[in-house]
Coordinates of C-alpha atoms and ligand atoms in Angstrom, one line a residue:
M1 CA -23.6 101.4 22.7
S2 CA -23.0 104.9 21.8
E3 CA -23.7 107.5 24.5
E4 CA -24.6 110.2 22.1
L5 CA -28.0 111.4 22.0
T6 CA -30.1 110.9 18.7
R7 CA -31.2 114.1 17.1
A8 CA -34.7 113.4 18.4
E9 CA -33.5 112.9 22.0
Q10 CA -31.5 116.0 21.9
L11 CA -34.3 118.0 20.5
K12 CA -36.6 116.5 23.0
K13 CA -34.2 117.6 25.7
D14 CA -33.9 121.0 24.6
L15 CA -37.7 121.7 23.7
F16 CA -39.8 119.6 26.2
A17 CA -41.0 120.9 29.5
K18 CA -39.4 118.8 32.3
P19 CA -41.3 118.5 35.5
A20 CA -39.0 118.6 38.5
N21 CA -39.6 116.3 41.7
A22 CA -38.4 118.1 44.8
A23 CA -37.7 114.9 46.5
K24 CA -35.2 114.2 43.6
A25 CA -34.1 117.8 43.1
C26 CA -33.1 118.5 46.7
T27 CA -29.9 117.6 48.4
P28 CA -30.1 115.8 51.7
A29 CA -29.1 119.1 53.4
Q30 CA -32.2 120.8 51.8
I31 CA -34.4 118.0 52.8
K32 CA -33.2 118.4 56.4
E33 CA -33.9 122.2 56.2
A34 CA -37.4 121.6 54.8
D35 CA -38.2 119.1 57.7
Y36 CA -36.8 121.6 60.2
F37 CA -38.9 124.5 58.7
C38 CA -41.9 122.1 59.0
E39 CA -41.4 121.6 62.8
G40 CA -42.1 125.2 63.2
Y41 CA -45.0 125.0 60.9
M42 CA -46.6 122.1 62.8
N43 CA -46.3 124.2 66.1
F44 CA -47.9 126.9 64.5
L45 CA -50.7 124.7 63.3
D46 CA -51.4 123.4 66.8
A47 CA -51.2 127.0 68.3
A48 CA -53.4 128.6 65.7
K49 CA -56.6 126.8 64.7
T50 CA -58.7 129.8 64.2
E51 CA -58.1 133.1 62.6
R52 CA -58.0 134.9 66.0
E53 CA -55.3 132.4 67.2
A54 CA -53.3 132.7 64.0
V55 CA -53.3 136.6 64.3
E56 CA -52.1 136.2 67.9
E57 CA -49.4 133.9 67.0
A58 CA -48.3 135.9 64.0
V59 CA -48.1 139.2 66.1
A60 CA -46.0 137.5 68.8
L61 CA -43.6 136.2 66.0
A62 CA -43.6 139.6 64.4
R63 CA -43.0 141.5 67.7
A64 CA -40.1 139.1 68.5
N65 CA -38.5 139.9 65.1
G66 CA -38.8 143.8 65.7
F67 CA -42.1 144.6 64.2
I68 CA -43.9 147.5 65.8
E69 CA -47.6 148.5 65.4
F70 CA -48.1 150.8 62.3
R71 CA -49.0 154.4 63.1
K72 CA -50.6 156.6 60.4
G73 CA -48.8 159.7 59.6
E74 CA -45.3 158.4 60.8
T75 CA -42.4 158.3 58.4
Y76 CA -40.6 155.0 58.0
R77 CA -37.0 154.4 56.9
P78 CA -35.8 151.3 54.8
G79 CA -35.6 148.2 56.9
E80 CA -38.4 149.2 59.3
K81 CA -41.0 146.7 60.2
V82 CA -44.6 147.4 61.0
Y83 CA -47.9 145.5 61.5
Y84 CA -51.5 146.4 61.3
N85 CA -53.8 144.3 63.3
N86 CA -57.3 144.4 61.8
R87 CA -59.8 143.5 64.8
G88 CA -57.6 140.5 65.9
K89 CA -58.7 138.4 62.8
A90 CA -56.8 139.8 60.0
L91 CA -53.0 141.1 59.8
I92 CA -50.8 143.1 57.6
L93 CA -47.2 143.2 58.1
A94 CA -44.8 145.3 56.1
V95 CA -41.0 145.7 55.8
I96 CA -39.9 149.0 54.2
G97 CA -37.8 148.5 51.2
R98 CA -34.7 150.1 49.8
R99 CA -36.4 151.8 46.9
D100 CA -39.0 154.4 46.9
L101 CA -42.4 153.3 47.7
S102 CA -43.7 154.8 44.5
Q103 CA -42.1 151.9 42.7
G104 CA -44.7 149.6 44.2
T105 CA -44.7 146.7 46.7
R106 CA -44.3 143.0 46.9
I107 CA -47.5 141.5 48.5
T108 CA -48.0 138.0 49.7
A109 CA -51.5 137.3 50.5
A110 CA -52.8 134.3 52.5
H111 CA -55.9 133.4 54.5
I112 CA -56.1 132.1 58.1
D113 CA -59.6 131.0 58.4
S114 CA -60.5 127.4 57.7
P115 CA -63.5 125.3 57.1
R116 CA -65.2 124.5 60.5
L117 CA -68.5 124.5 62.4
D118 CA -69.6 127.6 63.9
L119 CA -71.9 127.7 66.9
K120 CA -75.4 129.2 66.2
P121 CA -76.4 132.4 68.1
N122 CA -78.7 130.2 70.2
P123 CA -76.9 126.9 70.4
L124 CA -77.5 125.1 73.6
Y125 CA -80.3 122.6 74.0
E126 CA -81.2 119.3 75.6
D127 CA -82.8 116.3 73.8
N128 CA -83.7 113.1 75.6
E129 CA -81.3 113.9 78.5
L130 CA -78.4 114.7 76.3
A131 CA -77.0 118.2 75.8
Y132 CA -75.9 119.5 72.5
F133 CA -74.6 122.7 70.6
K134 CA -76.3 123.6 67.3
T135 CA -73.9 124.5 64.6
H136 CA -73.9 126.2 61.3
Y137 CA -71.0 125.0 59.1
Y138 CA -68.4 127.7 57.7
G139 CA -67.0 127.0 54.3
G140 CA -67.2 124.1 51.9
I141 CA -67.1 120.8 53.7
K142 CA -68.3 117.2 53.2
K143 CA -70.5 117.1 56.2
Y144 CA -70.2 113.2 56.8
Q145 CA -66.4 113.9 57.4
W146 CA -67.1 115.9 60.6
T147 CA -69.1 113.1 62.5
V148 CA -67.4 110.6 64.8
T149 CA -64.1 112.6 65.1
P150 CA -63.0 114.2 68.3
L151 CA -63.7 118.0 68.3
A152 CA -62.5 120.9 70.1
L153 CA -64.2 124.4 70.8
H154 CA -62.4 127.6 70.3
G155 CA -63.4 131.2 70.4
V156 CA -64.6 134.1 72.2
I157 CA -67.6 135.3 74.1
V158 CA -67.9 138.9 74.5
K159 CA -70.4 139.9 77.4
K160 CA -72.6 142.9 77.2
D161 CA -70.2 145.1 79.3
G162 CA -67.5 144.4 76.6
E163 CA -65.5 141.8 78.7
T164 CA -64.1 139.2 76.5
V165 CA -63.9 135.5 77.7
R166 CA -61.6 133.3 75.7
V167 CA -62.5 129.7 75.3
K168 CA -60.2 126.8 74.1
V169 CA -61.4 123.4 75.2
G170 CA -60.3 120.1 73.7
E171 CA -56.6 120.7 73.0
D172 CA -55.1 119.7 76.3
D173 CA -54.7 115.8 76.6
A174 CA -56.6 116.3 80.0
D175 CA -59.4 118.4 78.3
P176 CA -62.7 116.7 77.5
K177 CA -63.5 116.6 73.8
F178 CA -66.6 116.8 71.8
V179 CA -68.3 114.8 69.1
I180 CA -70.9 114.6 66.5
T181 CA -72.5 111.0 66.6
D182 CA -73.4 109.0 63.5
L183 CA -75.7 106.0 63.0
L184 CA -74.4 102.5 63.5
P185 CA -74.3 100.6 60.2
H186 CA -76.8 98.0 61.6
L187 CA -79.5 100.7 61.5
A188 CA -78.4 102.9 58.6
A189 CA -79.9 101.1 55.8
S190 CA -82.0 104.1 54.6
Q191 CA -79.1 106.6 55.5
M192 CA -76.7 104.5 53.4
K193 CA -79.1 104.7 50.3
A194 CA -78.9 108.5 50.6
T195 CA -76.3 110.5 48.4
M196 CA -73.0 111.4 50.3
A197 CA -74.3 115.1 50.4
E198 CA -77.6 114.1 51.9
G199 CA -76.5 111.3 54.3
V200 CA -75.6 113.9 57.0
K201 CA -77.5 116.8 56.9
G202 CA -76.3 120.4 57.9
E203 CA -79.0 120.7 60.6
N204 CA -78.0 117.4 62.1
L205 CA -74.3 118.6 62.8
N206 CA -75.2 118.9 66.6
V207 CA -72.3 118.6 68.9
L208 CA -72.7 116.2 72.0
I209 CA -71.5 118.2 75.0
G210 CA -73.0 116.5 78.2
S211 CA -75.4 113.8 79.7
R212 CA -75.5 114.3 83.4
P213 CA -78.5 116.0 85.0
F214 CA -78.1 118.8 87.6
D215 CA -78.4 117.5 91.2
D216 CA -80.0 114.3 89.7
T217 CA -83.2 116.0 89.4
D218 CA -85.9 114.8 87.1
A219 CA -86.8 118.3 86.2
A220 CA -87.0 119.3 82.5
E221 CA -83.8 120.4 80.9
S222 CA -81.7 119.5 84.0
V223 CA -78.8 118.2 81.7
K224 CA -78.8 121.6 80.0
L225 CA -79.0 123.3 83.4
N226 CA -75.8 121.3 84.5
I227 CA -73.9 122.5 81.4
M228 CA -74.9 126.0 81.8
R229 CA -74.0 125.8 85.6
I230 CA -70.6 124.4 84.4
L231 CA -70.2 127.2 81.9
F232 CA -71.3 129.9 84.4
E233 CA -68.6 128.6 86.9
K234 CA -65.9 128.5 84.3
Y235 CA -66.6 131.6 82.1
G236 CA -69.2 133.6 84.1
I237 CA -71.6 133.4 81.2
R238 CA -75.3 133.2 81.1
E239 CA -77.2 131.4 78.1
D240 CA -77.8 134.9 76.2
D241 CA -74.2 135.6 76.1
F242 CA -73.9 133.1 73.3
L243 CA -75.5 135.7 71.1
S244 CA -72.4 137.8 71.1
A245 CA -69.8 135.1 70.7
E246 CA -67.7 133.5 68.0
L247 CA -67.2 129.8 69.0
E248 CA -65.7 127.5 66.4
V249 CA -65.8 123.8 66.5
V250 CA -62.7 122.4 65.0
P251 CA -60.9 118.8 65.1
A252 CA -59.3 118.2 68.5
F253 CA -56.3 116.4 67.0
K254 CA -52.7 117.8 66.5
A255 CA -50.5 118.0 63.3
C256 CA -48.6 114.8 63.0
D257 CA -46.0 113.3 60.4
I258 CA -47.5 111.2 57.8
G259 CA -45.8 108.1 56.3
F260 CA -42.9 105.7 57.4
D261 CA -40.5 108.3 55.7
R262 CA -42.2 111.1 57.6
S263 CA -42.4 113.1 54.3
M264 CA -45.8 114.6 54.8
I265 CA -47.8 116.4 57.3
G266 CA -51.4 115.5 58.3
A267 CA -53.4 118.3 60.1
Y268 CA -56.5 120.3 60.4
G269 CA -56.5 123.6 58.5
H270 CA -53.5 123.4 56.1
D271 CA -55.7 125.3 53.8
D272 CA -54.5 128.0 54.3
R273 CA -52.1 128.1 57.2
V274 CA -49.8 126.0 54.9
C275 CA -49.3 129.2 52.8
A276 CA -49.9 131.8 55.6
Y277 CA -46.9 130.5 57.6
P278 CA -44.4 130.3 54.9
A279 CA -45.5 133.8 53.6
L280 CA -45.2 135.1 57.2
M281 CA -41.8 133.5 58.0
A282 CA -40.4 134.7 54.5
L283 CA -41.4 138.4 55.5
L284 CA -39.9 137.9 59.0
D285 CA -36.6 136.8 57.2
A286 CA -36.8 139.6 54.6
E287 CA -34.1 142.0 55.8
T288 CA -34.4 145.4 54.0
P289 CA -35.9 144.1 50.7
E290 CA -35.6 146.0 47.4
Y291 CA -39.3 147.0 47.3
T292 CA -41.3 147.3 50.4
A293 CA -42.7 143.8 51.1
L294 CA -46.2 143.2 52.6
C295 CA -47.7 139.9 54.0
V296 CA -51.5 139.9 54.4
L297 CA -53.2 137.2 56.4
A298 CA -56.9 137.5 55.8
D299 CA -60.0 136.2 57.2
K300 CA -63.3 135.0 55.7
E301 CA -61.6 133.6 52.5
E302 CA -63.6 130.3 52.9
I303 CA -66.9 132.1 52.5
G304 CA -65.9 134.6 49.9
S305 CA -63.6 137.0 51.5
V306 CA -66.6 138.9 52.8
G307 CA -66.9 141.3 55.7
N308 CA -64.4 144.0 57.1
T309 CA -61.8 141.3 57.8
G310 CA -62.0 139.6 54.4
L311 CA -60.0 140.8 51.4
D312 CA -63.2 141.9 49.6
S313 CA -63.1 144.8 52.0
N314 CA -60.8 148.0 51.8
F315 CA -58.6 147.1 54.6
L316 CA -55.7 146.3 52.4
S317 CA -56.1 149.3 50.2
Y318 CA -56.6 151.7 53.1
F319 CA -53.4 150.4 54.6
V320 CA -51.3 150.9 51.4
C321 CA -53.0 154.4 51.1
D322 CA -52.0 155.3 54.7
L323 CA -48.5 154.0 54.0
A324 CA -48.3 155.9 50.9
E325 CA -49.4 159.0 52.5
S326 CA -46.5 158.7 55.0
F327 CA -44.2 159.0 52.0
G328 CA -46.2 161.8 50.3
L329 CA -47.5 159.4 47.7
D330 CA -50.9 158.5 46.2
G331 CA -52.0 154.9 47.2
R332 CA -53.4 154.3 43.9
D333 CA -50.0 154.8 42.2
V334 CA -48.3 152.5 44.7
L335 CA -50.9 149.7 44.2
S336 CA -50.8 149.9 40.5
R337 CA -47.2 149.2 40.5
S338 CA -47.4 146.4 43.0
R339 CA -47.2 142.6 42.6
C340 CA -48.9 139.9 44.5
L341 CA -48.6 136.3 45.2
S342 CA -51.9 135.2 46.5
A343 CA -50.5 132.3 48.6
D344 CA -53.2 129.6 48.5
V345 CA -53.4 125.9 48.1
N346 CA -54.4 123.9 45.1
A347 CA -55.7 120.4 44.9
A348 CA -53.0 117.8 44.6
F349 CA -53.3 115.0 42.1
D350 CA -54.9 112.0 44.0
P351 CA -54.0 108.7 42.5
I352 CA -57.1 107.2 44.1
Y353 CA -59.4 109.7 42.4
P354 CA -57.5 110.5 39.2
D355 CA -60.7 111.2 37.1
V356 CA -61.4 114.7 38.5
T357 CA -58.0 116.1 37.4
E358 CA -56.4 116.6 34.0
K359 CA -53.0 115.1 34.6
R360 CA -51.1 117.3 32.3
N361 CA -52.2 120.5 34.3
A362 CA -52.7 119.0 37.8
S363 CA -50.3 119.7 40.8
F364 CA -48.5 116.9 42.4
V365 CA -47.3 116.2 46.0
N366 CA -43.7 116.7 46.2
R367 CA -43.2 118.7 42.9
G368 CA -42.8 121.9 44.7
C369 CA -45.0 124.9 45.3
V370 CA -47.8 125.3 42.6
I371 CA -48.2 128.4 40.5
T372 CA -52.1 128.5 39.6
K373 CA -52.5 131.0 36.7
Y374 CA -56.2 130.9 37.2
T375 CA -59.0 129.3 39.3
G376 CA -62.7 129.9 38.8
S377 CA -65.3 127.5 37.3
R378 CA -67.3 127.0 34.1
G379 CA -65.1 128.9 31.7
K380 CA -62.7 130.6 34.2
G381 CA -65.7 132.4 35.8
G382 CA -64.7 134.5 38.8
T383 CA -61.0 134.2 38.4
S384 CA -58.4 137.1 38.0
D385 CA -56.2 134.9 35.6
A386 CA -52.7 136.2 35.8
S387 CA -51.1 137.9 32.8
A388 CA -48.5 136.2 30.5
E389 CA -46.1 139.1 31.5
F390 CA -46.5 138.5 35.2
M391 CA -46.3 134.8 34.8
A392 CA -43.0 135.2 32.8
Q393 CA -41.6 137.3 35.7
V394 CA -42.7 134.9 38.4
R395 CA -41.2 131.7 36.6
A396 CA -38.0 133.6 36.0
L397 CA -37.7 134.6 39.6
L398 CA -38.5 131.0 40.9
D399 CA -36.0 129.6 38.5
G400 CA -33.5 132.1 39.4
H401 CA -33.6 131.1 43.3
N402 CA -33.7 127.5 42.6
V403 CA -37.3 127.1 43.9
V404 CA -38.8 123.7 42.8
W405 CA -42.3 124.7 41.4
Q406 CA -45.0 123.4 39.1
T407 CA -48.3 124.6 37.6
G408 CA -51.6 123.5 38.4
E409 CA -55.3 124.0 37.4
L410 CA -58.0 123.4 39.9
G411 CA -59.4 120.1 38.5
K412 CA -60.7 119.3 35.1
V413 CA -62.6 121.8 33.0
D414 CA -66.3 121.8 34.2
E415 CA -65.6 119.3 37.0
G416 CA -66.1 122.1 39.7
G417 CA -63.8 124.9 40.7
G418 CA -63.2 127.5 43.1
G419 CA -61.4 130.8 44.0
T420 CA -59.0 132.5 46.2
V421 CA -58.2 136.2 47.3
A422 CA -56.2 136.7 43.9
R423 CA -59.2 138.2 42.3
F424 CA -59.7 140.9 45.2
V425 CA -56.0 141.9 45.3
A426 CA -55.9 142.2 41.4
G427 CA -59.1 144.1 41.7
L428 CA -56.8 146.9 43.4
N429 CA -54.9 146.9 40.0
V430 CA -52.1 144.8 41.4
D431 CA -50.4 142.1 39.3
T432 CA -51.5 138.9 41.1
V433 CA -51.1 135.2 40.6
D434 CA -51.7 132.2 42.9
L435 CA -48.9 130.3 44.4
G436 CA -49.1 127.7 47.2
V437 CA -49.0 124.2 48.3
P438 CA -50.7 121.1 46.8
V439 CA -53.1 119.5 49.2
L440 CA -54.6 116.1 49.5
S441 CA -58.1 115.8 51.2
M442 CA -58.5 119.5 51.0
H443 CA -61.1 121.0 53.3
A444 CA -61.4 117.8 55.3
P445 CA -60.8 117.8 59.0
F446 CA -57.5 116.2 58.3
E447 CA -55.6 117.3 55.3
V448 CA -52.2 116.0 53.8
V449 CA -49.4 118.1 52.4
S450 CA -45.7 117.5 51.6
K451 CA -43.0 119.1 53.8
L452 CA -40.9 119.8 50.7
D453 CA -43.9 121.7 48.9
V454 CA -44.3 123.7 52.2
Y455 CA -40.6 124.7 52.2
M456 CA -40.5 125.5 48.6
T457 CA -43.5 127.7 49.2
Y458 CA -41.4 129.5 51.8
K459 CA -38.5 129.9 49.4
A460 CA -40.9 131.3 46.7
C461 CA -42.2 133.9 49.0
L462 CA -38.8 135.0 50.3
A463 CA -37.5 135.2 46.7
F464 CA -40.6 137.2 45.8
D465 CA -40.3 139.6 49.0
M466 CA -36.8 140.3 48.4
N467 CA -37.0 141.0 44.5
Ligands
MN501 MN1 -57.5 128.4 50.4
MN502 MN1 -60.4 126.6 51.1

């Protein structure tokens, strides 16, 4: 047998695209590095289940790496590291680059909020001697997934005098947990006939929080009273203090390895901490980059990037303008010469549900970070759609730094769709494209990613920050 390639084989080799598999492309040493990187990521996941906790963790990591609070009007030299904490719920970090700021910045932008159940302003009630919290779900969820799973309560209660009480119950092994009950199959005949969207109703996502009456009394609402007594003793709060609170119900379990080969991570809130953490770590590792590098960790992406901590507000452009003024520049000029990786997840191809993706343009677990040129729905509606020119720059950059990467669309045409913060950053006249980690079971209480894809996202962010 000749080992020479036929003309067709040679041409095929030259001309056809070759999808890389990170698990095959990486050396054992790189796989070890990826696994090590992901140990840090899993600690971050467990410590930061809400946007506030993610900001706290990120600020602590940044300060430990020499970042100081940004001061408007101050002058900064190359290599200096600053951060701007927006109300404890969003964060911008910057490392001043070698080149003049007038040449633009490199921005990585990820979000640190995840789908969850928020307590209503008036959440506490008793029904048939059981006490509950009423919730209003936050972000896109499949409601049935949030029943019969152990839940924790995180957040803050701010009293009228301004005192902030922090709440975190359900994370320690010794802590109690909470749960939303579901019907037994024996009595679920009509529920099982409902659609999956209707089987569990949003108004029924009520969290079970107690069952013992105060003082064994038969008085009305004595179970509720007992809960309120416990909350008063523990937090010094009264019922109306729930009005000024942000209490978030999240899964109580911790991140863990998935698979006999430990190649994947199962956890709550990969979307989008799985991009926020690599983007943050890349910036912490970016020593005096060429261009000033920014990392933005935003809130409220899951409900449309709204509010003053979401990226559809001015907090990013105000920061860049303030920074530009320090250098005697106009913020608009800096923004219009900037580039951004909108670091967000994409849906990984799921062999159990192949029909919702178009295989030639889907992202796959273990094929590296995924560049998503556009998101949107029904004819690219609502997406910023990265330009051919910027796509060319990004793919050259990734190939030049041995990043294993792939492209992906968010599902089949007209199957559904979604969006990211990309369009809000692009709206500031910044060249922007989505890059992140493919996720299985996205938006479920327990999502799955590949460790190699997480690591490749870090490598992509670092290459982007440094160039
Ligand atoms: Mn996301
Ligand atoms: Mn999401």
